[in-house]
Coordinates of C-alpha atoms in Angstrom, one line a residue:
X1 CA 0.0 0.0 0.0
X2 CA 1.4 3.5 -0.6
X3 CA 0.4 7.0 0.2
X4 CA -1.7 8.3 -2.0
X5 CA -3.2 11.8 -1.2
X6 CA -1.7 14.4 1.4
X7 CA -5.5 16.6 2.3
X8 CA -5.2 20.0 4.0
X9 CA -7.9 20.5 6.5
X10 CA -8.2 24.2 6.4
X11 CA -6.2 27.4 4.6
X12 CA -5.1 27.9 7.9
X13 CA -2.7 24.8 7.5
X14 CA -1.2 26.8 4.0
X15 CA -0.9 30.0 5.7
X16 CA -1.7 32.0 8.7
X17 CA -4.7 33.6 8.1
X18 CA -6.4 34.1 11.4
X19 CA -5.5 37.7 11.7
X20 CA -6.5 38.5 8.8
X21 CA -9.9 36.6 9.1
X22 CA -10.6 38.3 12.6
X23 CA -9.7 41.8 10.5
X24 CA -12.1 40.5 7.8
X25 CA -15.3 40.4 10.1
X26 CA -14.9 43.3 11.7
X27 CA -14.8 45.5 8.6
X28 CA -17.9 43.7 8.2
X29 CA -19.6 44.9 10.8
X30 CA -18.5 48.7 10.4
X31 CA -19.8 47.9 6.9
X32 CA -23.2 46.9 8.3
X33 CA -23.2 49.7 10.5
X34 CA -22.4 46.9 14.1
X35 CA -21.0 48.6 17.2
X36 CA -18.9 45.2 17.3
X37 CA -15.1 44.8 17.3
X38 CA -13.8 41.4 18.2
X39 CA -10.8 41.7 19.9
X40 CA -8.5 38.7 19.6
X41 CA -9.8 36.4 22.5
X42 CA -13.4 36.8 21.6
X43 CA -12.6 35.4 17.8
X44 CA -10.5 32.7 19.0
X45 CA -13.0 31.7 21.7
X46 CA -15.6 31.5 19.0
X47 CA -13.6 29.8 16.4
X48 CA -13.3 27.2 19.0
X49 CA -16.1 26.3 18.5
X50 CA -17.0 25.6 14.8
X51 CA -16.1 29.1 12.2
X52 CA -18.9 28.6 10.5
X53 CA -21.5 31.0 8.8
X54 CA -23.4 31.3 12.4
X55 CA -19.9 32.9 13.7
X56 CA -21.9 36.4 14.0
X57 CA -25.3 34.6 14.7
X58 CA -23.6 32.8 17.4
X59 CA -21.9 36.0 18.9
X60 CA -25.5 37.9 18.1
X61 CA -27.2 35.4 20.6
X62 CA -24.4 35.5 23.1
X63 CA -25.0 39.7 23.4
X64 CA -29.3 39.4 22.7
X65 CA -29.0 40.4 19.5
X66 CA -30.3 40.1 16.5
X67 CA -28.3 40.1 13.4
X68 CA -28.6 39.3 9.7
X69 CA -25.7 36.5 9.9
X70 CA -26.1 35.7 6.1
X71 CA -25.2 39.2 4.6
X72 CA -22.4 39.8 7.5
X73 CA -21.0 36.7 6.2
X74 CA -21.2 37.7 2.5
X75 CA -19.9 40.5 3.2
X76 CA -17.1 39.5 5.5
X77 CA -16.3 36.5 2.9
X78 CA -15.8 39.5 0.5
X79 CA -13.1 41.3 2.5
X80 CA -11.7 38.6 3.4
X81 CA -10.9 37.9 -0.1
X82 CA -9.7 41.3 -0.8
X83 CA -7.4 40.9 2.2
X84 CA -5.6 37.4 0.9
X85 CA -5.2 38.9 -2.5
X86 CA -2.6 41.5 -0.8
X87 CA 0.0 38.7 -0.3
X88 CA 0.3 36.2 2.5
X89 CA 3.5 33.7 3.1
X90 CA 2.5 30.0 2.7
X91 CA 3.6 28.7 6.6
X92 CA 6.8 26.6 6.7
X93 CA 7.1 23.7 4.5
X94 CA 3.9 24.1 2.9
X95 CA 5.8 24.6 -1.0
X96 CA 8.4 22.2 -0.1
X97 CA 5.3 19.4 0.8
X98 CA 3.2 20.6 -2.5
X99 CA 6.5 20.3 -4.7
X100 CA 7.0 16.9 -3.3
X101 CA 3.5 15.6 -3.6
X102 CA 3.6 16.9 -7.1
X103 CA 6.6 15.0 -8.3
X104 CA 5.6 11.7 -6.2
X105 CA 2.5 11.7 -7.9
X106 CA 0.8 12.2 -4.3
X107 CA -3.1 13.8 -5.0
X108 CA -3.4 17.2 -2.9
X109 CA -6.8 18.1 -1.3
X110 CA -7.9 20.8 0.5
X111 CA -10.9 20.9 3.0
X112 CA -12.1 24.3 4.0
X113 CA -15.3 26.1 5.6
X114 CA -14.0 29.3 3.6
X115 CA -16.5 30.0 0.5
X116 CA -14.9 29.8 -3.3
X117 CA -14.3 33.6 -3.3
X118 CA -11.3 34.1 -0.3
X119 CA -10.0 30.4 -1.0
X120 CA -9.3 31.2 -5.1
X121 CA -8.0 34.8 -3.7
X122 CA -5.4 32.8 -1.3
X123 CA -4.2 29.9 -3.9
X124 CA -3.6 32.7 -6.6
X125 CA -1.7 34.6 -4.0
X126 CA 0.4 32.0 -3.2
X127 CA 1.0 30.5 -6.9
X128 CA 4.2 31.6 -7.5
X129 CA 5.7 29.9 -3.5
X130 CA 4.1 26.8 -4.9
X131 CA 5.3 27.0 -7.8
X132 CA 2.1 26.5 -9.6
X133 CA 1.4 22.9 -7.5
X134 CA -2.7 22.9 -7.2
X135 CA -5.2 20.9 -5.4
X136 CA -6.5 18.0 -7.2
X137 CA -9.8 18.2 -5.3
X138 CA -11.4 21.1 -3.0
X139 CA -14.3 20.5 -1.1
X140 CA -15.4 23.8 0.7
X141 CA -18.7 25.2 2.8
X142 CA -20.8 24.3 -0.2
X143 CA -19.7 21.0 -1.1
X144 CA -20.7 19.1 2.8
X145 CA -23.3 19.1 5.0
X146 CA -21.3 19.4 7.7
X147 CA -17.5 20.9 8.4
X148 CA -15.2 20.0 11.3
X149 CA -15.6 18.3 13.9
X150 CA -17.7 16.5 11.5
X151 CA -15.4 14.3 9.5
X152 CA -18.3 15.0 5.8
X153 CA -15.6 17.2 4.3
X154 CA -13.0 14.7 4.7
X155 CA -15.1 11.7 3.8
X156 CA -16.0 13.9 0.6
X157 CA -12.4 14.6 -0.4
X158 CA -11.8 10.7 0.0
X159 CA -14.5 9.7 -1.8
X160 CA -13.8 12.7 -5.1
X161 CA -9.6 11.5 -4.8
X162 CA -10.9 8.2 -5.4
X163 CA -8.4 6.6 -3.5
X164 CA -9.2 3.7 -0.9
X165 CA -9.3 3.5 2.4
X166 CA -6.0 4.6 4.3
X167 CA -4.0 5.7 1.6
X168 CA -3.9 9.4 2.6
X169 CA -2.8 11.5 5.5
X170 CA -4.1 15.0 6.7
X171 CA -2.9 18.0 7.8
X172 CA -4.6 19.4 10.7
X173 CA -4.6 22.9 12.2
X174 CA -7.1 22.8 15.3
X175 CA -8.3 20.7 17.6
X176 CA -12.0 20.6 15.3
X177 CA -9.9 19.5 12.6
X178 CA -8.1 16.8 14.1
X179 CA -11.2 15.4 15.0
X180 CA -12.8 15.7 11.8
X181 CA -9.6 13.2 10.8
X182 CA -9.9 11.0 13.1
X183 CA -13.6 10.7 12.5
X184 CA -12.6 10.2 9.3
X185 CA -10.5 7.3 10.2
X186 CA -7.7 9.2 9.0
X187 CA -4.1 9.6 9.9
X188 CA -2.7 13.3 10.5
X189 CA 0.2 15.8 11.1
X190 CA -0.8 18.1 13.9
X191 CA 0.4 21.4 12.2
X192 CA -1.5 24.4 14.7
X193 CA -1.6 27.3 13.8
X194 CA -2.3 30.8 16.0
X195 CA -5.7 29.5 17.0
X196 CA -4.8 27.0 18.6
X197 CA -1.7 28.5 20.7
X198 CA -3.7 26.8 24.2
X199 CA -3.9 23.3 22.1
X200 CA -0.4 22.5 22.4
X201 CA -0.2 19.9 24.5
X202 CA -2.7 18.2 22.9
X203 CA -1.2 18.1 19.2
X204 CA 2.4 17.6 22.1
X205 CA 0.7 14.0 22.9
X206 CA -0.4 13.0 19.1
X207 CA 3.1 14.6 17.1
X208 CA 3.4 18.4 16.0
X209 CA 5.4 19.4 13.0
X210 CA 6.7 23.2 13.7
X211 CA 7.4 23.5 9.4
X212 CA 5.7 20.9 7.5
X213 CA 7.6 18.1 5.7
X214 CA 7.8 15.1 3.9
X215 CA 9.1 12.9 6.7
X216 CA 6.5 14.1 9.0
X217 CA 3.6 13.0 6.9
X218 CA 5.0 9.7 5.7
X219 CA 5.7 9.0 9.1
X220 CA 1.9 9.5 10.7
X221 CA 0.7 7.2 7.7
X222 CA 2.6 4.8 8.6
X223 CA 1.4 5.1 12.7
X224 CA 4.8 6.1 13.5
X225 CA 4.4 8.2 16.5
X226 CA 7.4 10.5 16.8
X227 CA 6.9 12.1 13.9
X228 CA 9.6 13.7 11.5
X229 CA 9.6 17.6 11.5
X230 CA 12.3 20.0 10.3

């Protein structure tokens, strides 16, 4: 059996994007006229728990208020877009992993909960560090019916790869996504990112890659705990 299909749980796991995402939503609501500003704990708190479309609903409910989630979201999509467009670093080893799955023959996949819009904004950012590498398959907010911890958008990007049962590894970024692999019966490189700075001894107890790499992912397909990083 060989490895098959490397799948990227999030555009968190290509480049730090939090920031900018936090940045994103809050032009949003001075665009919709909100007195909101979500300071940095508030968004990670509620990106804990699912960053969904019901982000703002969520937070809406939390204060007593009611809010048209769907157009902040539109909107915030939008900016967020704009934002990525303006240049982002892919995070350490990211082109070195894409330039490697590309010449292995390895299938890439990306998993996100981001709409079409800011994920095409990112990749075409980012085309020349990856030296043109793309995904083979995306499956984003529209393609499941549910997005981590719910392992649907993994089982979907298995299932479009067309590969077989454990022949590919994922690369996860949160604790939600690390769940959505393992519900997915799926291996996985814990590669956190800013949001989850209070998950680290978590991602500590299942292997952490600081840059991304080769080694590492080989290694968690093959159940090899201490996994390879650079």
């Amino acid at each position: 059996m060989t490895l098959e299909a490397v799948i990227f749980s999030g555009i968190g796991t290509l480049a730090e994007v939090a920031e900018l995402d936090r940045a994103a939503w809050n032009a949003a609501f001075r665009t919709h006229g909100i007195d909101w500003n979500w300071s940095w704990d508030v968004y990670a708190d509620l990106m804990r728990h699912g960053g969904d479309r019901q982000l703002a609903a969520r937070y809406g409910a939390h204060l007593g208020q009611l809010v048209d989630a769907e157009s902040l979201d539109r909107t915030h999509q939008r900016q967020f877009a704009t934002m990525l467009a303006g240049g982002v670093p892919l995070r350490p080893g990211v082109a070195r992993v894409m330039n490697w799955a590309a010449r292995g023959g390895v299938k890439l996949a990306l998993v996100s909960r981001s709409e079409m819009e800011p994920v095409r904004a990112l990749l075409k950012a980012t085309a020349r560090e990856r030296g043109g590498v793309a995904f083979d398959v995306a499956i984003l907010r529209e393609d499941a019916s549910h997005m981590a911890p719910h392992p649907a958008g993994m089982v979907a990007a298995i299932t479009k790869l067309g590969i077989g049962q454990g022949r590919a590894v994922a690369v996860v970024d949160t604790i939600l996504t690390r769940d959505a692999a393992h519900g997915a019966g799926l291996p996985y490189v814990g590669f956190p990112g800013r949001l989850a700075d209070n998950d680290a001894d978590v991602f500590n107890a299942t292997g952490m890659a600081h840059a991304l790499s080769p080694e590492a992912l080989t290694s968690a397909w093959r159940g090899i705990r201490n996994q390879a990083a650079e």
